[in-house]
Amino acid sequence: MAEEEEESELSDKQKVEIAKWFLLNSPPGEIQYVAKDVKLILNDDGLFNEAASEAFPLYNKSHFIVLPMSDRSGDVLVTSFGELEDNAYLDPRTAQVAIVDHVKQVCTGVRPAQDEELATAYIEEFRFSLDAEILKYVEDVYPKGVCSVYCVNGKDTEGPGSDFELAVVISAARHSPQNFCNGSWCSVWNIVFKDEQQTVEVKGKLQVAAHYFEEGNVQLDAKHECKDATLFQAPEDCALALSSIIRHHETEYLGSLEASYLNLPDSTFKDLRRKLPVTRTLFPWHNTLQFSLTRDISKELGIGK
Amino acid sequence: MEAAMGLMRRIPPKHTETALSALLSLMPNHSSDLLSQVDQPLQVLCDVDCGKEFILCEYNRDADSYRSPWSNKYHPPLEDGSVPSSKMRKLESEANEIFAIYRDQYYEGGSSSVYMWEDENEGFVACFLIKKDGSKTGQGRRGYLEEGAWDAIHVIEVGPEEEENTSYRLTSTVMLTLTTNNEASGTFSLSGSIRRQMNMKLSFADGHLCNMGRMIEEMEGKLRNSLDQVYFGKTREMVCTLRPPSEVAQMRMPES
């Protein structure tokens, strides 16, 4: 006899975890839609708000979302590199701090950054030059890209003699829900300036995602990591060399994405399903008349039985 | 339920199983709706009597046991498990044999199963299933794929045999994942699921199997092309929109 499934009631904690999971796995630009559906299913605003308050900040930071600053002075990137407190994010370029409402995904206020939140003049020279070059690059190459350069280590370094680390974040998103298509490109470049060796080590992490869902659900998830290095020079020279490195690797990566797509129809896909059998004709179903059908087909296809 | 289906359209296809079990636990009253409307990757069992794999689905399940289309027996064994009539069983057996050859021609491996049963309208329903693991550790002949899965579910409702033509209504779902991974280009993963329908009125002259087989073959071809060109194509378009390939590579050379 059919066993009845036990109606085990989920604990509140379990429900919150499930809600969080759905929110965190939303495709780019879709978390608000997912939130609406999850809220309806959960049917408990208190639990939903708990899940949202935990999931949204994580989602926003891992997707490097871009928010217009409330005073219209520009955009701020929400990243863990620029996080000062739970909802305060530094924009080094304008030396401002944006207060952010994660769940509503808006910037609710802006204030000037305090001295201790900013890097020293020595570091700032490097950060500023690099930022200028990256800005040029991003404007050139990404129609809707936003970038920022943060000092993630050693921001209080007064002068030569110590290592420090900068992080370049580039975030481009395209949301077209009316066309059932959304996508995002995020790159993070960690740049370590090694004083003793007088070298600069570069590590890049690129991530591209796309979602097309008109009468279906198809998603691209692509990631790549790369490394490079250059000499420790004056700030402007470093900036030029670094932006050149970043441009090179990102362009190369775009090329390899294209190549992956080009290989799809004939090579990659074939490992799943061929377009046609080896015979290059459609399957001979018409031979399936009686019991001997199997034997006929095997003969026709030359398969030994 | 609408909200649940909305979520299933957004969650990455590779997480379908997790998402479905999450929904089932959040909405236990809707479990039968969810199970019938949400497609999930297919599971297989081995028929110990003949050493062949068979695919599990709602159509060959009775209680917690599943009927093998090869031996017509339930695994684990079930007393009085429902089986098709002997006429149906004959057609079902033939279908399994032929479909296995079809599957081998197109998929170069994988597993397939066909289940049939009579419905109340003097017609019958047939379910054709295919599961292929195309990863290089699975049955991917060329070793391109780190991860590769194709699951196809074709359900055909066959109308009663009328004067000239019989009606066939096919609903097909394909779920697939493909992931390549190499040093130069990192991880590249495409996954998706689409569902389509096709209705046809065909003469019985060629027989049911021939009619159904042709419909499925046509549908699979269409779905493969659609996935490849339209669906994956759209994601490719999105990538090029985010970062258009530059016509002229303008590299600023650092002053040395």
CSV table of C-alpha atoms in Angstrom, one decimal, chain A residues 57-216:
chain,number,residue,atom,x,y,z
A,57,PRO,CA,23.6,41.9,2.0
A,58,LEU,CA,25.4,38.7,0.9
A,59,TYR,CA,23.8,38.7,-2.5
A,60,ASN,CA,24.5,42.4,-3.1
A,61,LYS,CA,28.2,42.1,-2.2
A,62,SER,CA,28.8,39.0,-4.1
A,63,HIS,CA,27.1,40.5,-7.2
A,64,PHE,CA,28.9,43.8,-6.8
A,65,ILE,CA,25.7,45.7,-7.3
A,66,VAL,CA,25.8,49.3,-8.4
A,67,LEU,CA,23.6,51.8,-6.7
A,68,PRO,CA,23.2,55.4,-7.7
A,69,MET,CA,24.1,57.6,-4.7
A,70,SER,CA,21.3,59.5,-3.2
A,71,ASP,CA,22.8,62.9,-3.9
A,72,ARG,CA,23.2,62.0,-7.6
A,73,SER,CA,26.9,62.5,-7.5
A,74,GLY,CA,27.5,59.1,-9.1
A,75,ASP,CA,27.4,55.4,-8.4
A,76,VAL,CA,28.6,53.4,-5.6
A,77,LEU,CA,29.7,49.8,-5.8
A,78,VAL,CA,28.5,47.5,-3.0
A,79,THR,CA,31.5,45.2,-2.3
A,80,SER,CA,33.1,43.7,0.8
A,81,PHE,CA,36.3,45.7,-0.1
A,82,GLY,CA,34.5,49.0,0.5
A,83,GLU,CA,32.4,47.9,3.4
A,84,LEU,CA,32.9,50.0,6.5
A,85,GLU,CA,29.9,48.8,8.5
A,86,ASP,CA,27.0,46.6,7.7
A,87,ASN,CA,25.4,49.1,5.5
A,88,ALA,CA,28.0,51.8,4.8
A,89,TYR,CA,30.1,51.6,1.7
A,90,LEU,CA,33.1,53.7,0.8
A,91,ASP,CA,33.4,55.2,-2.7
A,92,PRO,CA,37.1,56.0,-2.8
A,93,ARG,CA,36.9,58.1,-6.0
A,94,THR,CA,34.6,60.7,-4.4
A,95,ALA,CA,35.8,60.1,-0.8
A,96,GLN,CA,32.2,59.5,0.2
A,97,VAL,CA,30.4,56.9,2.2
A,98,ALA,CA,27.1,55.7,1.0
A,99,ILE,CA,24.5,54.4,3.4
A,100,VAL,CA,22.6,51.5,1.8
A,101,ASP,CA,19.3,49.7,2.4
A,102,HIS,CA,20.2,46.2,1.3
A,103,VAL,CA,16.7,44.8,1.0
A,104,LYS,CA,15.3,47.7,-1.0
A,105,GLN,CA,18.6,47.9,-2.9
A,106,VAL,CA,18.9,51.7,-2.7
A,107,CYS,CA,21.3,54.2,-1.3
A,108,THR,CA,19.5,56.2,1.4
A,109,GLY,CA,22.2,58.7,2.2
A,110,VAL,CA,25.7,59.9,1.6
A,111,ARG,CA,28.3,61.5,3.9
A,112,PRO,CA,31.9,62.5,3.4
A,113,ALA,CA,34.5,59.9,4.3
A,114,GLN,CA,36.5,60.5,7.5
A,115,ASP,CA,40.3,60.6,7.3
A,116,GLU,CA,40.7,57.3,9.1
A,117,GLU,CA,38.5,55.7,6.5
A,118,LEU,CA,40.7,56.8,3.7
A,119,ALA,CA,44.2,55.7,2.6
A,120,THR,CA,47.3,57.8,3.3
A,121,ALA,CA,48.6,60.2,0.6
A,122,TYR,CA,51.3,57.7,-0.4
A,123,ILE,CA,48.8,54.9,-1.0
A,124,GLU,CA,46.3,57.3,-2.5
A,125,GLU,CA,48.8,58.3,-5.3
A,126,PHE,CA,48.9,54.7,-6.5
A,127,ARG,CA,45.2,54.2,-6.0
A,128,PHE,CA,44.2,57.4,-7.7
A,129,SER,CA,46.5,56.8,-10.8
A,130,LEU,CA,45.2,53.2,-11.2
A,131,ASP,CA,41.6,54.4,-10.8
A,132,ALA,CA,42.1,56.9,-13.5
A,133,GLU,CA,43.5,54.4,-15.9
A,134,ILE,CA,40.8,51.7,-15.1
A,135,LEU,CA,38.1,54.3,-15.5
A,136,LYS,CA,39.4,55.0,-19.0
A,137,TYR,CA,39.5,51.3,-19.8
A,138,VAL,CA,36.0,50.6,-18.5
A,139,GLU,CA,34.5,53.5,-20.3
A,140,ASP,CA,36.1,52.3,-23.4
A,141,VAL,CA,35.1,48.7,-23.2
A,142,TYR,CA,32.0,48.3,-21.1
A,143,PRO,CA,28.9,50.1,-22.2
A,144,LYS,CA,27.4,50.0,-18.8
A,145,GLY,CA,30.4,49.3,-16.6
A,146,VAL,CA,31.2,50.7,-13.2
A,147,CYS,CA,34.5,50.4,-11.5
A,148,SER,CA,36.4,51.2,-8.4
A,149,VAL,CA,39.8,50.8,-6.8
A,150,TYR,CA,40.1,50.0,-3.1
A,151,CYS,CA,43.0,49.7,-0.8
A,152,VAL,CA,42.5,46.4,1.0
A,153,ASN,CA,45.7,46.1,2.9
A,154,GLY,CA,48.2,48.6,4.2
A,155,LYS,CA,46.1,51.7,3.8
A,156,ASP,CA,48.0,53.4,6.6
A,157,THR,CA,51.4,52.9,4.9
A,158,GLU,CA,53.1,56.3,5.1
A,159,GLY,CA,55.9,55.6,2.5
A,160,PRO,CA,58.0,53.0,0.8
A,161,GLY,CA,59.2,50.1,2.8
A,162,SER,CA,56.0,48.1,3.2
A,163,ASP,CA,53.8,46.0,1.1
A,164,PHE,CA,50.3,47.0,0.3
A,165,GLU,CA,47.4,45.7,-1.7
A,166,LEU,CA,44.8,47.3,-4.0
A,167,ALA,CA,41.7,45.7,-5.4
A,168,VAL,CA,40.1,46.7,-8.7
A,169,VAL,CA,36.4,45.9,-9.1
A,170,ILE,CA,34.6,46.1,-12.4
A,171,SER,CA,30.9,45.4,-12.5
A,172,ALA,CA,28.7,45.5,-15.6
A,173,ALA,CA,25.1,44.4,-15.5
A,174,ARG,CA,22.4,44.3,-18.1
A,175,HIS,CA,18.8,43.8,-17.0
A,176,SER,CA,16.2,43.3,-19.7
A,177,PRO,CA,13.3,41.5,-18.0
A,178,GLN,CA,10.9,42.5,-20.8
A,179,ASN,CA,13.1,40.5,-23.1
A,180,PHE,CA,13.4,37.7,-20.5
A,181,CYS,CA,17.1,38.2,-20.4
A,182,ASN,CA,19.5,39.3,-17.7
A,183,GLY,CA,23.3,39.2,-17.3
A,184,SER,CA,26.3,40.4,-15.4
A,185,TRP,CA,30.0,40.6,-15.7
A,186,CYS,CA,32.2,41.0,-12.6
A,187,SER,CA,35.9,41.1,-12.4
A,188,VAL,CA,38.0,41.5,-9.3
A,189,TRP,CA,41.7,42.1,-9.6
A,190,ASN,CA,43.8,41.8,-6.4
A,191,ILE,CA,47.1,43.7,-6.8
A,192,VAL,CA,49.8,43.2,-4.3
A,193,PHE,CA,52.7,45.7,-4.3
A,194,LYS,CA,55.7,43.9,-2.9
A,195,ASP,CA,58.2,46.4,-1.7
A,196,GLU,CA,61.2,44.2,-1.1
A,197,GLN,CA,61.0,42.4,-4.4
A,198,GLN,CA,59.9,45.6,-6.2
A,199,THR,CA,57.3,43.7,-8.0
A,200,VAL,CA,53.6,43.9,-8.3
A,201,GLU,CA,51.6,40.6,-8.4
A,202,VAL,CA,48.2,40.5,-10.0
A,203,LYS,CA,45.5,38.0,-9.5
A,204,GLY,CA,42.2,38.3,-11.4
A,205,LYS,CA,38.9,36.6,-10.9
A,206,LEU,CA,36.4,37.0,-13.7
A,207,GLN,CA,32.8,35.9,-13.5
A,208,VAL,CA,30.1,36.1,-16.1
A,209,ALA,CA,26.4,35.1,-15.8
A,210,ALA,CA,23.4,35.3,-18.1
A,211,HIS,CA,19.9,34.1,-17.8
A,212,TYR,CA,17.4,33.7,-20.7
A,213,PHE,CA,13.9,32.6,-19.7
A,214,GLU,CA,11.4,33.1,-22.4
A,215,GLU,CA,9.4,29.8,-22.3
A,216,GLY,CA,12.3,28.0,-20.8
